[in-house]
Tab-separated table of C-alpha atoms in Angstrom:
chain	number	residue	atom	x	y	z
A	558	UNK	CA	137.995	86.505	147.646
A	559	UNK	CA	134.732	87.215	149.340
A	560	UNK	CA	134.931	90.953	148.847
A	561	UNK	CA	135.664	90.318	145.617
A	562	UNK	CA	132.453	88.684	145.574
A	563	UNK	CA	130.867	90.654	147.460
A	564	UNK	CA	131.725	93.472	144.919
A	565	UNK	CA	130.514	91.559	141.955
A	566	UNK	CA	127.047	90.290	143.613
A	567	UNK	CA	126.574	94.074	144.459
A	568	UNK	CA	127.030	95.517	140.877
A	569	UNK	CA	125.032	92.687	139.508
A	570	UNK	CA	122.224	93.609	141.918
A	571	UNK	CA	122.604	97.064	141.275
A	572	UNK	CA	122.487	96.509	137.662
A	573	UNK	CA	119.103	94.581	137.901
A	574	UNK	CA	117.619	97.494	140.293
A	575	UNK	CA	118.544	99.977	137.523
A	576	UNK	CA	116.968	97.494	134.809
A	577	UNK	CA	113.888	96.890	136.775
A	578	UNK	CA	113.303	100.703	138.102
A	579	UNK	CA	114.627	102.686	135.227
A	580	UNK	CA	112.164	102.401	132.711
A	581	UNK	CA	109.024	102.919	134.985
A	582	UNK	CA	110.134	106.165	135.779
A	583	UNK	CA	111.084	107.171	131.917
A	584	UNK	CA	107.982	105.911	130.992
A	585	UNK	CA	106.407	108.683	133.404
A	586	UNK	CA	108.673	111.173	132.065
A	587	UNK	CA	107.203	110.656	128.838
A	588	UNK	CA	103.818	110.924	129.777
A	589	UNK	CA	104.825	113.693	131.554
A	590	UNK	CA	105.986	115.580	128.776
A	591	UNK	CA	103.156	114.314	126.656
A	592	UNK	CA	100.514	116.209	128.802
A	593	UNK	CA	101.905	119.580	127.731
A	594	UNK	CA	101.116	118.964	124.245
A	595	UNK	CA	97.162	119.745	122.745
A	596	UNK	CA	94.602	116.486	122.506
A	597	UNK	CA	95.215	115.236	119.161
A	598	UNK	CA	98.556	116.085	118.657
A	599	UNK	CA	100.972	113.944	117.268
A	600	UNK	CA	102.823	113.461	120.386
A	601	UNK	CA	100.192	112.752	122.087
A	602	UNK	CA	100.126	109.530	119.517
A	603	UNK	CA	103.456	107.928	120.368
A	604	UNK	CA	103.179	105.609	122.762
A	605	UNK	CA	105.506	105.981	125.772
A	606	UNK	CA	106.878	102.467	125.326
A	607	UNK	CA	108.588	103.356	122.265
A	608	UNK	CA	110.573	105.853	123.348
A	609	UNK	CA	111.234	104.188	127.168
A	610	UNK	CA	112.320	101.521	125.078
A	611	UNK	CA	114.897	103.298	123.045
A	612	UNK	CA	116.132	105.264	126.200
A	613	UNK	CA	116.710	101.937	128.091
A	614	UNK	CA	119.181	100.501	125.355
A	615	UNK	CA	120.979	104.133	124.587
A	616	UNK	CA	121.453	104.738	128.243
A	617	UNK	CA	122.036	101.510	129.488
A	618	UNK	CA	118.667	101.737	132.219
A	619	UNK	CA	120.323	104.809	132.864
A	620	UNK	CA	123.491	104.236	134.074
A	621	UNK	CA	125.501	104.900	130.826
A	622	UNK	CA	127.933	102.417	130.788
A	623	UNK	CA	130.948	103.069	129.090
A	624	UNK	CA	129.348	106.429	127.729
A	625	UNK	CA	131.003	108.711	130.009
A	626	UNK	CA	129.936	111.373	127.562
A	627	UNK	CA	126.970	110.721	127.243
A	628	UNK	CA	125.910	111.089	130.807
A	629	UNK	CA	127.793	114.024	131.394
A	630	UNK	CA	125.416	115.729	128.475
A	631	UNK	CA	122.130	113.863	130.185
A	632	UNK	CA	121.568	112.494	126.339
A	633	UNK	CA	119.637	109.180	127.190
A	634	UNK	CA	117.975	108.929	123.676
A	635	UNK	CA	121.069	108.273	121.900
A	636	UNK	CA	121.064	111.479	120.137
A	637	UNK	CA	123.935	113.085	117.853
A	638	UNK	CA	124.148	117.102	117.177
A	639	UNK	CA	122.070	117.374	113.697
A	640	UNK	CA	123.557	121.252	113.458
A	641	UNK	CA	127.204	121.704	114.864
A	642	UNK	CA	126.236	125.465	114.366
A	643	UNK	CA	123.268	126.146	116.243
A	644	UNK	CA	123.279	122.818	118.622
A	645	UNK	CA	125.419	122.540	121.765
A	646	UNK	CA	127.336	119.176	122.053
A	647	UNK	CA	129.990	117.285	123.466
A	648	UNK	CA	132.790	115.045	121.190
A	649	UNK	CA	133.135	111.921	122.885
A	650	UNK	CA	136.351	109.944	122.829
A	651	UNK	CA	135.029	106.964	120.786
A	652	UNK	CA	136.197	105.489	117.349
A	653	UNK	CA	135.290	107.597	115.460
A	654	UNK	CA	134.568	110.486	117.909
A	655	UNK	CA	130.928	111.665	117.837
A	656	UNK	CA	129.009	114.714	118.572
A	657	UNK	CA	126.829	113.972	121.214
A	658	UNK	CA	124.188	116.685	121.535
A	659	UNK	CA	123.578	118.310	125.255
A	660	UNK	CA	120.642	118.432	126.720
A	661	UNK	CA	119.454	119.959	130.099
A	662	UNK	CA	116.762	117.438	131.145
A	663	UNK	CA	115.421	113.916	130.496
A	664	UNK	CA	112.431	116.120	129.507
A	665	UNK	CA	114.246	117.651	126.921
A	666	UNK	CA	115.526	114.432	125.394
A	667	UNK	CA	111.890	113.512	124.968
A	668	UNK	CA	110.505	116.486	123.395
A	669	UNK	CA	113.484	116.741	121.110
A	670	UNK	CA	112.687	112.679	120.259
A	671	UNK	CA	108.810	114.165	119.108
A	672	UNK	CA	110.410	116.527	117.225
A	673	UNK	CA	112.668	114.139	115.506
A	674	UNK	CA	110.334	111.648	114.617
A	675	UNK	CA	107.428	114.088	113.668
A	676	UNK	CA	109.682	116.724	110.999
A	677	UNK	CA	112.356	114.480	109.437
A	678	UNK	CA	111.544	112.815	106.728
A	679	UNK	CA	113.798	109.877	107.342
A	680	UNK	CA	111.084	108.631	109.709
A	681	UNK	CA	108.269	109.621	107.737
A	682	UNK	CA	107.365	105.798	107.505
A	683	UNK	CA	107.296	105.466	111.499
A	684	UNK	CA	105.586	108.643	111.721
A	685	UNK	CA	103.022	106.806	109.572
A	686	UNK	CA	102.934	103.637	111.740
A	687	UNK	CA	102.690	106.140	115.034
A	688	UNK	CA	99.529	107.867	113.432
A	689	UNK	CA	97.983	104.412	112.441
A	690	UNK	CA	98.273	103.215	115.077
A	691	UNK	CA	100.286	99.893	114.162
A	692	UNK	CA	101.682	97.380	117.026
A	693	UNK	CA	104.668	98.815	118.806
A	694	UNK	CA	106.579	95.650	117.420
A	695	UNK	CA	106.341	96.673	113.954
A	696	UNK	CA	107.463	100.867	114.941
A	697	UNK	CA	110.412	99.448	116.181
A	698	UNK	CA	111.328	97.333	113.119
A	699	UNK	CA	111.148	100.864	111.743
A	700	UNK	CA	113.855	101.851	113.524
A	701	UNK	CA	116.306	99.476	112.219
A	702	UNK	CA	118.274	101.140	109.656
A	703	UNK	CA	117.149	104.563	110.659
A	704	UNK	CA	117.694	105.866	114.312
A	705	UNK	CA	120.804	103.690	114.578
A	706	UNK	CA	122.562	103.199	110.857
A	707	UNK	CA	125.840	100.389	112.128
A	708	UNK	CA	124.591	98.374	114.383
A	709	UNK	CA	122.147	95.439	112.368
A	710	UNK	CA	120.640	94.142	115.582
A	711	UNK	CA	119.290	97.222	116.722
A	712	UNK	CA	115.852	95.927	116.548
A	713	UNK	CA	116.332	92.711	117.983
A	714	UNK	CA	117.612	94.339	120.972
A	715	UNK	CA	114.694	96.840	121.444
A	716	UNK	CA	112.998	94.018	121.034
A	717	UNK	CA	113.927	92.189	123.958
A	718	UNK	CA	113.973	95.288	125.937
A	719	UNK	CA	110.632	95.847	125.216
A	720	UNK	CA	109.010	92.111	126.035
A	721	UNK	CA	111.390	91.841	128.893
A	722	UNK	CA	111.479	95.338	130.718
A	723	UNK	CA	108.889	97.800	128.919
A	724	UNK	CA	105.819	95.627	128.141
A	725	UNK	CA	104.870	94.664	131.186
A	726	UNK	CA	104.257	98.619	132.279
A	727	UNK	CA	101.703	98.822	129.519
A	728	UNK	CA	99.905	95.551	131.352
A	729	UNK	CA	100.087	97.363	134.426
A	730	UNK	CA	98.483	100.332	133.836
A	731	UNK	CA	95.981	98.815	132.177
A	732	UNK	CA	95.217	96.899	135.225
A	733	UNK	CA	95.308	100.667	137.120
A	734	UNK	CA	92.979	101.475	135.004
A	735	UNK	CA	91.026	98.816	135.238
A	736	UNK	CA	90.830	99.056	139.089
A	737	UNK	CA	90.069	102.822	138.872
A	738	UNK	CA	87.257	101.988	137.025
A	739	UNK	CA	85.900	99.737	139.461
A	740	UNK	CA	86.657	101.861	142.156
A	741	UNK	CA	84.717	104.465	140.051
A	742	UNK	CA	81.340	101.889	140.304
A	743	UNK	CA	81.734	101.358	143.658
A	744	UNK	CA	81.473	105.255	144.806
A	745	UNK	CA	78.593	105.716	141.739
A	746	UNK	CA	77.317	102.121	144.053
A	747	UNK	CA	77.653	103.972	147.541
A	748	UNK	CA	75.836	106.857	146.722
A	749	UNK	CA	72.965	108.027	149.187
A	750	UNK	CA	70.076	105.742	148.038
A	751	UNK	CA	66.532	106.200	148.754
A	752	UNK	CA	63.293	103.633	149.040
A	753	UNK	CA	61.242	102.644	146.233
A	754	UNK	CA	57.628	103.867	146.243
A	755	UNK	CA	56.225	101.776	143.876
A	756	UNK	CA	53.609	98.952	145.043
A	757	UNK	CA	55.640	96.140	144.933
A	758	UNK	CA	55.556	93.624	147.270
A	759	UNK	CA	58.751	94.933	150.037
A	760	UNK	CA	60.558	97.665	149.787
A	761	UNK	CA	64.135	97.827	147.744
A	762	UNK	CA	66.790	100.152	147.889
A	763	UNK	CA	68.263	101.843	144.191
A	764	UNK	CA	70.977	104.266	143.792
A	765	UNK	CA	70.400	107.835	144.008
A	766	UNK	CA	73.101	109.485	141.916
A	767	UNK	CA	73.786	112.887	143.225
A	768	UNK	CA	72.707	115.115	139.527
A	769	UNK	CA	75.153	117.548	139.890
A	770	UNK	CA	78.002	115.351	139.927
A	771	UNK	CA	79.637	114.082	137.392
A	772	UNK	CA	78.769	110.733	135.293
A	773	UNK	CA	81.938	108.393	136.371
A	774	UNK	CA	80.936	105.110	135.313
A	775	UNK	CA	82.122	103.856	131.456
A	776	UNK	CA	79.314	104.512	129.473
A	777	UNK	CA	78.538	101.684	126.200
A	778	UNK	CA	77.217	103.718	123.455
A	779	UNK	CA	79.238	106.658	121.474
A	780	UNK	CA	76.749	108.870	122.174
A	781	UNK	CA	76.851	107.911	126.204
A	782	UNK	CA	80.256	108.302	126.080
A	783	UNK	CA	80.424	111.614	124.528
A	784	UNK	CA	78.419	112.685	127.051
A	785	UNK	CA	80.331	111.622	129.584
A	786	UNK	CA	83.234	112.955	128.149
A	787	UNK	CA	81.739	116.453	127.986
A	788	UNK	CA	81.153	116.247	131.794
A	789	UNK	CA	84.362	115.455	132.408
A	790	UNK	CA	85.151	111.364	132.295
A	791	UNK	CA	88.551	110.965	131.635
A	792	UNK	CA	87.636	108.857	128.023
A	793	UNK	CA	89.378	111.195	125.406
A	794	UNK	CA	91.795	108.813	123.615
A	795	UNK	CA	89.663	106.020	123.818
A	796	UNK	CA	86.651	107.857	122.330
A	797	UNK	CA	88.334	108.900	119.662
A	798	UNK	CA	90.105	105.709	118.844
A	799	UNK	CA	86.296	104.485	118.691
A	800	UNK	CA	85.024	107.277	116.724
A	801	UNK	CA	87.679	106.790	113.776
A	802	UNK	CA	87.022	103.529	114.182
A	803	UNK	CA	83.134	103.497	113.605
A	804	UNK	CA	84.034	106.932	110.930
A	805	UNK	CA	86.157	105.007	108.911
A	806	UNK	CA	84.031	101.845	108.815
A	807	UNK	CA	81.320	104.090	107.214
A	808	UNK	CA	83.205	105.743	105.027
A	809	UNK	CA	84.937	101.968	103.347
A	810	UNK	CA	82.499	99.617	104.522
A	811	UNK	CA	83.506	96.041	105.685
A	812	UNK	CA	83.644	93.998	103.456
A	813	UNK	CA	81.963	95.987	100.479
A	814	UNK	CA	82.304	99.486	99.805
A	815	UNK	CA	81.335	102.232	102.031
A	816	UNK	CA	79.726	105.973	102.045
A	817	UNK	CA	82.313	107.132	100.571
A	818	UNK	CA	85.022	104.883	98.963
A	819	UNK	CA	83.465	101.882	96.979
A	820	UNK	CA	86.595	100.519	96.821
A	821	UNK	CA	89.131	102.664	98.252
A	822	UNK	CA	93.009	101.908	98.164
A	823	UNK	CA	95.286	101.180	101.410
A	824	UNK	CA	96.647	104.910	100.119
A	825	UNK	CA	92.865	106.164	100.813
A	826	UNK	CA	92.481	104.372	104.173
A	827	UNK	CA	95.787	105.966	105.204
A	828	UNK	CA	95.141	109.318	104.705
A	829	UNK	CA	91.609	109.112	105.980
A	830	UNK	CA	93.163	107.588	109.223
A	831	UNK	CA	95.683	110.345	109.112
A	832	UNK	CA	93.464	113.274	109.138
A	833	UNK	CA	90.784	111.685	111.528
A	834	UNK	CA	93.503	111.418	113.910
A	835	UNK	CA	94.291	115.135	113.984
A	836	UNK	CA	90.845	115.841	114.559
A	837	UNK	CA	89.183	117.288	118.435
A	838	UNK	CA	86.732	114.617	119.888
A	839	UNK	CA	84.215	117.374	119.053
A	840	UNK	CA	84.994	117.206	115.172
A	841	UNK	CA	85.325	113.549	115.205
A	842	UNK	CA	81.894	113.212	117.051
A	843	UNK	CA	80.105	115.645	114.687
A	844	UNK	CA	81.812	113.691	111.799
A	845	UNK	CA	80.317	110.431	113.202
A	846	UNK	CA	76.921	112.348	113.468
A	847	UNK	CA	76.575	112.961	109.692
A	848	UNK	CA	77.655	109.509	108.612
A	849	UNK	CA	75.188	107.983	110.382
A	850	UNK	CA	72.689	110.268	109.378
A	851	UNK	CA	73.811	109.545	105.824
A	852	UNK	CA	73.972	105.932	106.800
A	853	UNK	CA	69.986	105.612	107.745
A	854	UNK	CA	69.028	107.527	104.689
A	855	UNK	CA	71.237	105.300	101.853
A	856	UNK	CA	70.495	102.220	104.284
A	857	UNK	CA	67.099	102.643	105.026
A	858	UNK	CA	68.306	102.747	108.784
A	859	UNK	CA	65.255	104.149	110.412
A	860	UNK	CA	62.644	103.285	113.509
A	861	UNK	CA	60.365	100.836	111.037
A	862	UNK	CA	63.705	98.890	109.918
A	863	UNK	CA	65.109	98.512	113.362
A	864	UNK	CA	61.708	96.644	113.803
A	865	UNK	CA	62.028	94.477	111.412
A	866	UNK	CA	62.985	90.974	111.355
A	867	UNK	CA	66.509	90.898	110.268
A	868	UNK	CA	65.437	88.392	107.146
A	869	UNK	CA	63.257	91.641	105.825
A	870	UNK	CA	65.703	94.213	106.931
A	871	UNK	CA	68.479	92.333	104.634
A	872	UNK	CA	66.289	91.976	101.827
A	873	UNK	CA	65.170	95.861	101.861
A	874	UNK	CA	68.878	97.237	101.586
A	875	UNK	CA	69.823	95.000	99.284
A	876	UNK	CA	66.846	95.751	97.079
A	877	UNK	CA	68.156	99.850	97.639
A	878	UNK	CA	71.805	99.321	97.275
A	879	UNK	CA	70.835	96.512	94.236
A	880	UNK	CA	72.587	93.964	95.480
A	881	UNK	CA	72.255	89.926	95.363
A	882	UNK	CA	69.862	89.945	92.681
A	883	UNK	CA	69.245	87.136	90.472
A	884	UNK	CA	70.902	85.221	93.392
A	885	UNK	CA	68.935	82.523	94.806
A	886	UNK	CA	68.024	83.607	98.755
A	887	UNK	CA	70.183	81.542	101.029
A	888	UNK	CA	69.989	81.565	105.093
A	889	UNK	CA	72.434	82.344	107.359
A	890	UNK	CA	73.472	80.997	110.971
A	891	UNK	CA	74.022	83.897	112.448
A	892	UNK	CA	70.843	85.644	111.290
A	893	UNK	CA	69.513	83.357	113.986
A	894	UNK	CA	65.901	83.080	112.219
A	895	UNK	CA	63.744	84.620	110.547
A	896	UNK	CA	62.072	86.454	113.300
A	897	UNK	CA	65.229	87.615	114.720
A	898	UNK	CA	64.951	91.153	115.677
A	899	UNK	CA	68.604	92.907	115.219
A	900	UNK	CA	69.294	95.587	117.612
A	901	UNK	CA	69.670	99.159	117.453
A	902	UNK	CA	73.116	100.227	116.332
């Protein structure tokens, strides 16, 4: 009785190692694999919890339980042969018997998953949600109906894969990040530093940044952090989710029209979001540029009105863009009076 025991406390642990480990190291597969691809690309878009989740349900954390065929043709995304023809698979001995396409690597499972999601058109509407950027939650409602056709809770159980086992890798690299940032500071911190020469009263030590090396501390502006990137900060993604970001809010305006769409359509939004999102941080940077030179000249934007109190700022673009007339003049809390001086954007 106690080996028996034994036995079953062993598989259970084993079970919870595979649970625990497995999708940690997908998750750097995917990542992995994501690298090889161009800045910009659509792979680059999907985010490695999406398909870490999907592997961790198909393949059981990787131990492909009760899919003996499945693990003998290293297929941990679930996949079926699309073209009997050209594809190699394996038939495995379920009910009905299915054609379980062979791959030669967890790598290849993943780029086969990109190319999947990105060229069939049955996924066309998570392809969308990838691009846009919507929560991870609502890409895998996606999948419900789609990558797996029988089974109705498909989604549920991604679901709980992904708050119980997958989420919390997001939250730690985050935190990596976070800490590599800091670490960053300190070294920029440590530098050689040198003695003031000014006549103040003691002498105090400032930083000394070595010029030839490169900026590493997280810069606050776009235009800081484009420079940065150029010398070779690690920022890409993030500057360009900014960029389309601070593009697109130009372009529609929040909450009345913009540069371009006075009242553009969730259709508009998409595709402008779409093709932003295939764009180089060079091109989206340069984009940025010429709205915000368009922005100053239809918004009066210049060094007198960045001068102004806000109260006269307010009332000289909406004089320009003729709005609010024939309105009686009403304050506002946040303009925080009348000699508040709003900052340079």
């Amino acid at each position: 009785m106690k080996h028996i025991l034994l036995i079953i406390f062993l598989l259970i642990h084993f079970n919870v190692m595979a649970a625990d480990n497995f999708p940690k190291l997908f998750y750097n597969k995917v990542i992995e694999v994501q690298s090889t691809y161009p800045e910009g690309s659509f792979e680059r878009m999907v985010d490695p919890s999406l398909v870490t989740t999907i592997a961790s349900l198909e393949s059981d954390y990787g131990d492909f339980k009760n899919a003996p065929t499945a693990k003998k043709a290293k297929n941990y995304m679930g996949r079926h042969a699309g073209n009997l023809k050209t594809e190699n698979y394996i038939i495995s001995k379920g009910t009905p018997p299915a054609s379980v396409k062979v791959y030669d690597s967890i790598e290849d499972n993943i780029v086969d998953f990109f190319n999947l999601i990105n060229n069939n058109k049955r996924y066309i509407n998570l392809k969308e949600a990838i691009v846009s950027g919507a929560p991870i939650e609502n890409q895998i409602k996606l999948l419900q109906g789609t990558y797996n056709i029988v089974d109705k809770e498909y989604a549920n159980k991604l679901t709980n894969i992904y708050n119980k086992r997958v989420s919390i890798i997001n939250q730690t690299e985050n935190l990596n990040n976070m800490a590599d940032i800091n670490t960053q500071t300190k070294n920029v911190l440590g530098q050689k530093k040198t003695t003031s020469t000014l006549n103040t009263e003691g002498n105090i030590d400032i930083a000394s940044p070595n010029q030839s090396e490169d900026i590493q501390v997280p810069a606050d502006t776009i235009d800081e952090r484009y420079l940065q990137w150029e010398r070779g900060y690690n920022d890409g993604e993030t500057l360009k989710k900014k960029l389309v970001g601070e593009i697109t809010l130009n372009m529609f305006g929040d909450p009345t029209g913009g540069l371009k769409y006075d009242q553009g359509s969730d259709d508009d939004k998409s595709f402008e979001t779409n093709r932003l999102r295939q764009l180089s941080v060079n091109e989206l940077y340069d984009e940025h540029q010429y709205w915000n030179q368009l922005g100053k000249k239809t918004w009066d934007i210049d060094d007198e009105s960045q001068g102004m109190p806000v109260k006269d700022w307010f009332n000289k673009m909406f004089e320009k863009l003729n709005i609010g007339k024939d309105k009686e003049e009403s304050k506002h809390e946040l303009l925080k009076g009348d000699n508040y001086i709003p900052p340079k954007p």
